[in-house]
CSV table of C-alpha atoms in Angstrom, one decimal:
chain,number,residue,atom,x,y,z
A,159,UNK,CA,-7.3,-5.1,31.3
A,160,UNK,CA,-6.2,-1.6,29.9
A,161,UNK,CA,-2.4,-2.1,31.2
A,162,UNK,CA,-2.5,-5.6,29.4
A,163,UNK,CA,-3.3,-4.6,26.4
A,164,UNK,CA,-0.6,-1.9,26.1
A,165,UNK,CA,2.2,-4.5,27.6
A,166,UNK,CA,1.0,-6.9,24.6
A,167,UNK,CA,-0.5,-4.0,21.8
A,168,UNK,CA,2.0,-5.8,18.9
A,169,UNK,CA,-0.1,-8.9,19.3
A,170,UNK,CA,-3.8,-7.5,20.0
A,171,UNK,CA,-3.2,-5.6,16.4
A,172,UNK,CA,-1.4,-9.0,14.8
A,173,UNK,CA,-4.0,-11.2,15.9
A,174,UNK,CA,-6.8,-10.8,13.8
A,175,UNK,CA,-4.8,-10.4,10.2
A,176,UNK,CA,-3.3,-13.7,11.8
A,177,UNK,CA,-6.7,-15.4,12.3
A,178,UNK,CA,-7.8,-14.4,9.3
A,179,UNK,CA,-4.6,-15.6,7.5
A,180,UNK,CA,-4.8,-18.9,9.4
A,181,UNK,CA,-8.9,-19.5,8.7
A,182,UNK,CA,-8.4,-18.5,4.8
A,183,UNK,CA,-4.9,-20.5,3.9
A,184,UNK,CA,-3.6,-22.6,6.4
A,185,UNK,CA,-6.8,-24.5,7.4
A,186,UNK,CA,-7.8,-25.5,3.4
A,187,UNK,CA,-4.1,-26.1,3.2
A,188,UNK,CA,-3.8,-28.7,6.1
A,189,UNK,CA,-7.3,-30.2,5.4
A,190,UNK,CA,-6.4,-30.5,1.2
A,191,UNK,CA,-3.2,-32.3,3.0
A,192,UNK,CA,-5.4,-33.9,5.3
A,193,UNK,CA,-8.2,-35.4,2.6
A,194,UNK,CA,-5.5,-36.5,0.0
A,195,UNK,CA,-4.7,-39.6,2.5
A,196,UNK,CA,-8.3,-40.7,2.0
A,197,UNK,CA,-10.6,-42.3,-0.7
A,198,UNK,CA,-13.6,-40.2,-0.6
A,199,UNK,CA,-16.6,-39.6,-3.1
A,200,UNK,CA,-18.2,-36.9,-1.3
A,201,UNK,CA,-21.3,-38.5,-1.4
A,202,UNK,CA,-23.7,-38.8,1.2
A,203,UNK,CA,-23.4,-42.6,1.7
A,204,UNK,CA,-19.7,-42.4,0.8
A,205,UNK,CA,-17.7,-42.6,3.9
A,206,UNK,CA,-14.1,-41.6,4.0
A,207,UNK,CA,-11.7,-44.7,3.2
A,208,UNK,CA,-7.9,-44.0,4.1
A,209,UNK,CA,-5.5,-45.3,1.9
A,210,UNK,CA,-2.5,-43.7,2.6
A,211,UNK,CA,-0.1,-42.8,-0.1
A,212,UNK,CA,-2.5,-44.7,-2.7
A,213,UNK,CA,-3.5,-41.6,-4.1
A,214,UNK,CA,0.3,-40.0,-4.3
A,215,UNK,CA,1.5,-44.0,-5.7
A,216,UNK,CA,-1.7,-43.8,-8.8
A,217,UNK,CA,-0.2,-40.1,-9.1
A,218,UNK,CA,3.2,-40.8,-10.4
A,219,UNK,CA,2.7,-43.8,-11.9
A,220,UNK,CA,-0.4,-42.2,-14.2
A,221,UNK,CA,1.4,-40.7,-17.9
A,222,UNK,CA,-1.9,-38.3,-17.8
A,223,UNK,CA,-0.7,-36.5,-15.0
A,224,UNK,CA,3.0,-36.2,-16.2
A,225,UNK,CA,1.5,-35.0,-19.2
A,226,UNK,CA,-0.4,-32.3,-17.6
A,227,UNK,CA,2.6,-31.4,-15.5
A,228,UNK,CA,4.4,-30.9,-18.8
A,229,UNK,CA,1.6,-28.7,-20.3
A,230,UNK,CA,1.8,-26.9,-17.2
A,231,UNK,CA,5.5,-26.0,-17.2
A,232,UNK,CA,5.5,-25.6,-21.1
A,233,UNK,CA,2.7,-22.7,-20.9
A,234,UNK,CA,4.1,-21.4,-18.1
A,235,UNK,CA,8.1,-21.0,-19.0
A,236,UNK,CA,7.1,-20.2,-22.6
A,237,UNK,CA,4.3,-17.3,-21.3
A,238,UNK,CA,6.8,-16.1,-19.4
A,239,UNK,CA,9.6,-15.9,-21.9
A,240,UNK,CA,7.8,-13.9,-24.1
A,241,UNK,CA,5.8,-11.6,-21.6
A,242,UNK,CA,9.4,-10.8,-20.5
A,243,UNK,CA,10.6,-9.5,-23.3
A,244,UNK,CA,7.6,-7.6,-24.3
A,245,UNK,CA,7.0,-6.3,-21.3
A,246,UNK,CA,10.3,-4.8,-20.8
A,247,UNK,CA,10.3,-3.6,-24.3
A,248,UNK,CA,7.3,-1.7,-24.0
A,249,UNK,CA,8.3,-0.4,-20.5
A,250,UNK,CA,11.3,0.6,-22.5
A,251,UNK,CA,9.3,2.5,-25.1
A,252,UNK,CA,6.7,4.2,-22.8
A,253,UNK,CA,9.5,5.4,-20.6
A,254,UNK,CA,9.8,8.5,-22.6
A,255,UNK,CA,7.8,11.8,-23.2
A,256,UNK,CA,5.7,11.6,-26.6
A,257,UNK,CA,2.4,12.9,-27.9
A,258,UNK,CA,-0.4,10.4,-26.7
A,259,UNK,CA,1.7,8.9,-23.8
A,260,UNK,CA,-1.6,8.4,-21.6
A,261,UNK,CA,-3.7,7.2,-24.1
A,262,UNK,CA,-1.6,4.3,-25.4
A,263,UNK,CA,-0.4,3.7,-21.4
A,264,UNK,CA,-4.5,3.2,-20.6
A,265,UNK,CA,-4.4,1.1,-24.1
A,266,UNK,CA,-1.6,-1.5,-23.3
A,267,UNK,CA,-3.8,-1.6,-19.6
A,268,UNK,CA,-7.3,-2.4,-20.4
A,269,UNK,CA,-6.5,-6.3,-21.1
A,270,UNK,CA,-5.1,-6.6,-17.8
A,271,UNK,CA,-8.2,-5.3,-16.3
A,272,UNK,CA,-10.4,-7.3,-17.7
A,273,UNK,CA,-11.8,-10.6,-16.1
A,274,UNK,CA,-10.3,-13.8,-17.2
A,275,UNK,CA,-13.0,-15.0,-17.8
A,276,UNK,CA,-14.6,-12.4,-19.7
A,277,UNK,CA,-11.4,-12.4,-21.6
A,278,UNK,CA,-11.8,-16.3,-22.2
A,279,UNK,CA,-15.2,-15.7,-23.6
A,280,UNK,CA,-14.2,-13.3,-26.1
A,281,UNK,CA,-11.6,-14.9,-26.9
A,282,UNK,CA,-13.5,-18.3,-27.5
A,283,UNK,CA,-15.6,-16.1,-30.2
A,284,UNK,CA,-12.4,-14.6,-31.8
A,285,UNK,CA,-10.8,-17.9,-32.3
A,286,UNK,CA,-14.4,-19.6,-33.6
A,287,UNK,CA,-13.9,-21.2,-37.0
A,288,UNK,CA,-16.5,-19.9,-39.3
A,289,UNK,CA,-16.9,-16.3,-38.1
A,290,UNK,CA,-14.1,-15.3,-36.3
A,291,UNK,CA,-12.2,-12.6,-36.5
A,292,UNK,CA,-8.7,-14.5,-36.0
A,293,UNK,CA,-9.9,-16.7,-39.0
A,294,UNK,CA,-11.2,-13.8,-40.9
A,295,UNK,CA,-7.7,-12.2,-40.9
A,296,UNK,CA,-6.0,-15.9,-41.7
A,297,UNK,CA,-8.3,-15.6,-45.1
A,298,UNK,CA,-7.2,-12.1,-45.4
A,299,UNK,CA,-3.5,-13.1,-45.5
A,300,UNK,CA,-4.3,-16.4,-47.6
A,301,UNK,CA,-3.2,-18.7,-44.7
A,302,UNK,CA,-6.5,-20.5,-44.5
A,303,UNK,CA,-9.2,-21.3,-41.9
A,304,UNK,CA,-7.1,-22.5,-38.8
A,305,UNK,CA,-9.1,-24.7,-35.9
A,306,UNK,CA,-7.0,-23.0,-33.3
A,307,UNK,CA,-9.1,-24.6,-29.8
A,308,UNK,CA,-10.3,-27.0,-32.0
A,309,UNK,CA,-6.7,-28.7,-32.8
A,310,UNK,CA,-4.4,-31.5,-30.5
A,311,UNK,CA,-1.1,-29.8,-31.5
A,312,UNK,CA,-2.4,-25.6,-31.6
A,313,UNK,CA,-4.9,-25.1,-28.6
A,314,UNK,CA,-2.5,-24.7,-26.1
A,315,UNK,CA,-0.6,-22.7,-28.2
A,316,UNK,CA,-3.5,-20.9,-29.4
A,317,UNK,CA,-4.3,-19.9,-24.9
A,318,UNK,CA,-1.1,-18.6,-24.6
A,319,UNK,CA,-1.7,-15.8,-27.4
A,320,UNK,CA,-4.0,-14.9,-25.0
A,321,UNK,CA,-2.7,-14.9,-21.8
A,322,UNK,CA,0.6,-12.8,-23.8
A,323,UNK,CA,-2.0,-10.4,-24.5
A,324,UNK,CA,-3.4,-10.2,-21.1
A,325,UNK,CA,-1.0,-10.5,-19.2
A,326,UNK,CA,2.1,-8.3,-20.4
A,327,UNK,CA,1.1,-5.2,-19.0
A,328,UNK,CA,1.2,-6.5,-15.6
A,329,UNK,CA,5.2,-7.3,-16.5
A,330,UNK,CA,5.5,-3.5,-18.4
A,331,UNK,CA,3.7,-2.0,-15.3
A,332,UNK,CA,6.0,-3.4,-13.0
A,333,UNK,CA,9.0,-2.6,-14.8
A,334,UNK,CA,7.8,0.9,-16.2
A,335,UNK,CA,7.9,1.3,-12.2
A,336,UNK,CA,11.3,0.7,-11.7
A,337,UNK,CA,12.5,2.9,-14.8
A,338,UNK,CA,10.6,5.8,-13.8
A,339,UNK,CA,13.0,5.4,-10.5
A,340,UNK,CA,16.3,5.1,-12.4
A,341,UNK,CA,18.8,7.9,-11.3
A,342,UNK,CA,18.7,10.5,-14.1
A,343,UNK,CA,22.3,12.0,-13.3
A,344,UNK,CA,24.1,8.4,-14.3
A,345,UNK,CA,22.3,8.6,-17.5
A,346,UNK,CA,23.2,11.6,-18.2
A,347,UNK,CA,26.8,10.8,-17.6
A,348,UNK,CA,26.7,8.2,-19.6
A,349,UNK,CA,25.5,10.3,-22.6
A,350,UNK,CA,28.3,12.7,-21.8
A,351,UNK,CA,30.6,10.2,-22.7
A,352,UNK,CA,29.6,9.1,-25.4
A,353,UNK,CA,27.4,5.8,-24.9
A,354,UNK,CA,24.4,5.4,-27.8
A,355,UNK,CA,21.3,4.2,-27.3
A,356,UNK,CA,21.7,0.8,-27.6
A,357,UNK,CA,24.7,0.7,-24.8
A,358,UNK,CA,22.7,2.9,-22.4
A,359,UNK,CA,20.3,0.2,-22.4
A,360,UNK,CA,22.2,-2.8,-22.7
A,361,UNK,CA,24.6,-1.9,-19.9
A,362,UNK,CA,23.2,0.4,-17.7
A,363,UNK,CA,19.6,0.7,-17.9
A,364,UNK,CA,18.5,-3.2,-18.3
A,365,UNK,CA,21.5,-3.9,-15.5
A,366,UNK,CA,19.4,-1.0,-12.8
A,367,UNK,CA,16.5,-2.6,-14.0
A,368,UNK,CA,17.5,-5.9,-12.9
A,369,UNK,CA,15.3,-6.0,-9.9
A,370,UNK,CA,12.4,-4.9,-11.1
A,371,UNK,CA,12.5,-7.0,-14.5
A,372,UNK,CA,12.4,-10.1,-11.5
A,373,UNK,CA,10.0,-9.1,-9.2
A,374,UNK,CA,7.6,-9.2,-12.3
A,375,UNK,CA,8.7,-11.9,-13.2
A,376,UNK,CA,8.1,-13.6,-10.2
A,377,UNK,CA,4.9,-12.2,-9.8
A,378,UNK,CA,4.1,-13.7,-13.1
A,379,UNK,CA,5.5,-16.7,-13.2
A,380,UNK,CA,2.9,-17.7,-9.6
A,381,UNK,CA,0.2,-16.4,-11.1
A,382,UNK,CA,0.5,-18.2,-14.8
A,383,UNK,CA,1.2,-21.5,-13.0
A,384,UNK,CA,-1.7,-21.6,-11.1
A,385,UNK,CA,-4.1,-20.7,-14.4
A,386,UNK,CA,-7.5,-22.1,-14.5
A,387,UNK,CA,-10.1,-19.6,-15.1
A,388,UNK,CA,-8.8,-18.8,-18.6
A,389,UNK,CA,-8.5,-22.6,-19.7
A,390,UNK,CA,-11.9,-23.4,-18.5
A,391,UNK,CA,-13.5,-21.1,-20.1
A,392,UNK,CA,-12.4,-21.8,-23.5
A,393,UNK,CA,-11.4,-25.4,-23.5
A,394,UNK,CA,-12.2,-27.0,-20.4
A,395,UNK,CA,-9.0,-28.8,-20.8
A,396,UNK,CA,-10.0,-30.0,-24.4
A,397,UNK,CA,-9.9,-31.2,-27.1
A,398,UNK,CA,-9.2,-34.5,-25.6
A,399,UNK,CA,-6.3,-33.7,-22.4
A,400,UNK,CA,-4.4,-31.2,-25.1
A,401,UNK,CA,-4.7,-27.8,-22.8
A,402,UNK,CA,-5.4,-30.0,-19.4
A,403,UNK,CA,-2.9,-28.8,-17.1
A,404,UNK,CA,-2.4,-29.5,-13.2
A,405,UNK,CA,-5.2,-27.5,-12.2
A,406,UNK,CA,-8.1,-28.6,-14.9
A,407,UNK,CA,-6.8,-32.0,-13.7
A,408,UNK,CA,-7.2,-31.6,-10.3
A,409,UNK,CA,-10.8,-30.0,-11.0
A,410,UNK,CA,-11.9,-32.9,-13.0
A,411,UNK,CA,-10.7,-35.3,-10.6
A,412,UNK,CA,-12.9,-33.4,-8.1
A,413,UNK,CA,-15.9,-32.7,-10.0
A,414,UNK,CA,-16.2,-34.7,-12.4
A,415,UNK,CA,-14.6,-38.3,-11.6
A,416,UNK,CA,-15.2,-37.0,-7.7
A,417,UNK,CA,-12.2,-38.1,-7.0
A,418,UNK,CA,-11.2,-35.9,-4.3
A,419,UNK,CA,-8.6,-37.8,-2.6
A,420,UNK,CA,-6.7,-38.0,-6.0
A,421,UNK,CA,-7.6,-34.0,-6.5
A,422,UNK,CA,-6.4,-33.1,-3.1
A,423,UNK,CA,-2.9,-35.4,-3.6
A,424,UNK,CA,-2.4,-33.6,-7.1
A,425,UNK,CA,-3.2,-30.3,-5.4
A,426,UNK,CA,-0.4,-30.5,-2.5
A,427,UNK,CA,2.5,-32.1,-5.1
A,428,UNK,CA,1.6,-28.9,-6.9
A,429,UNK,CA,1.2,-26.6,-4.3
A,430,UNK,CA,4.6,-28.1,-3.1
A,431,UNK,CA,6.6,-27.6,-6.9
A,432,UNK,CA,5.2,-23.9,-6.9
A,433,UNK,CA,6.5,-23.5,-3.4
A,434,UNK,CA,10.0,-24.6,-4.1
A,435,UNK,CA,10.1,-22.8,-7.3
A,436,UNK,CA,9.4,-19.4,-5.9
A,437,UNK,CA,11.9,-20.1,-3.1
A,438,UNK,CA,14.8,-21.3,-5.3
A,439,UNK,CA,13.6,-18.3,-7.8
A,440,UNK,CA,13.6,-15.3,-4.6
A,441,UNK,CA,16.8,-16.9,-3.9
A,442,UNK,CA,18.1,-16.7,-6.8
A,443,UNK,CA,16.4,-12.5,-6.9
A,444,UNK,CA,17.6,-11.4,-3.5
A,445,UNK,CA,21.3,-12.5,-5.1
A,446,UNK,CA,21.4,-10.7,-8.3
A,447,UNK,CA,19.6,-7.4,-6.1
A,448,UNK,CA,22.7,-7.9,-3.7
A,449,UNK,CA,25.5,-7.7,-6.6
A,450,UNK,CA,23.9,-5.1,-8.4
């Protein structure tokens, strides 16, 4: 028994993180693959109906899940442009040695930290329309009383705000990471002959930050795809479909039309765009890492 085990340790140690990999995605992968052939309430007297690609056919030819598709890319590629930016700006700017340097590092963290949830909540009072604060400062300014979740054409606008806020120390952490790395010796050089500032950054630091500046990214861009938790809690997908994106869908589908044949087929064409988009997007990483 003993002599087997050391002729076959690399397995005996893979197997379990394997299992547990296999039990945890695979399976609800396959059976969400599985279930989105089928017509099925979930009820106790409702038995399982297969109807092939019915649920994929009502999928494509329904404008409310284009819609949601487009919500989905607009809040993503739009929360990710500007979380860039920021982030790399403030990784910028906390990449030096000044008074306070902890203090406003914990500062720019503590959103991050927080629960999205939680952070929906709050928000949800901030952007209420008689006594919140973000309509409080509105009146200070003499813009007037916004509706902000309340309005077709500014809740989703009014969700990413806060998902910027959240979620743009995650991209400054990661790339604060890689500038902390950066060889000091080429900087120096550079300063030596003569480059300001604004060159130093432009074409050397931003260019050795390359890598970095895309794992975040990419690490980013999976996450804000896939978001649910904040949506829900503020909006539900409301008012009307106006912040209902790919996964609300799916959930109402699910839980509230049970529909979970139709949930389960919106679920893998998603599951299947993500996919593609993080390969093409690594790809498109491992590239730039191997010029640079």
């Amino acid at each position: 028994m003993f002599k087997w085990i050391d002729r076959h340790i690399k397995w005996v140690f893979t197997i379990p993180t394997v299992s547990i990999i296999l039990f945890l995605v695979v399976f609800p992968l396959a059976y969400t693959f599985f279930i989105s052939f089928f017509d099925w309430g979930m009820s106790g007297n409702a038995q399982m109906k297969f109807v092939g690609l019915d649920n994929y056919r009502y999928l494509f030819a329904s404008e409310r899940f284009w819609e949601a598709v487009g919500r989905t890319f607009l809040f993503s590629a739009v929360g990710i442009g500007i979380e860039g930016i920021l982030g790399v700006a403030l990784a910028l700017y906390l990449n030096r040695e000044f008074k306070g340097k902890n203090m406003v590092k914990t500062a720019f963290l503590l959103p991050m930290v927080a629960t999205p949830v939680a952070v929906g909540l709050v928000w949800r009072l901030i952007y209420e329309p008689s006594i919140g604060i973000a309509n409080q400062i509105c009146m200070w300014l003499g813009v007037g009383r916004q509706p902000w979740l309340g309005a077709l054409d500014m809740a989703l606008w009014a969700l990413l705000i806060v998902d910027i806020w959240q979620w743009t120390p995650m991209v400054m952490l990661v790339v604060l990471a890689g500038a902390t790395a950066l060889p000091l010796d080429v900087l120096e050089s550079a300063q030596v002959d003569g480059a300001g500032k604004w060159q130093l950054v432009r074409n050397i630091i931003l260019p050795l930050l390359r890598p970095a500046i895309l794992t975040a990214l990419l690490l980013r861009m999976i996450d804000i795809l896939k978001t649910f938790d904040l949506i829900y809690s503020t909006t539900q997908g409301g008012p009307g479909y106006a912040t209902e994106t790919l996964n609300i869908l799916s959930y109402r589908e699910a839980f509230e039309y049970f529909k979970f044949g139709r949930a389960s087929a919106t679920l893998v064409v998603f599951f299947l765009t993500v996919f593609l988009i993080a390969i093409v997007f690594i790809k498109f990483k491992n590239k730039v890492e191997v010029e640079y």
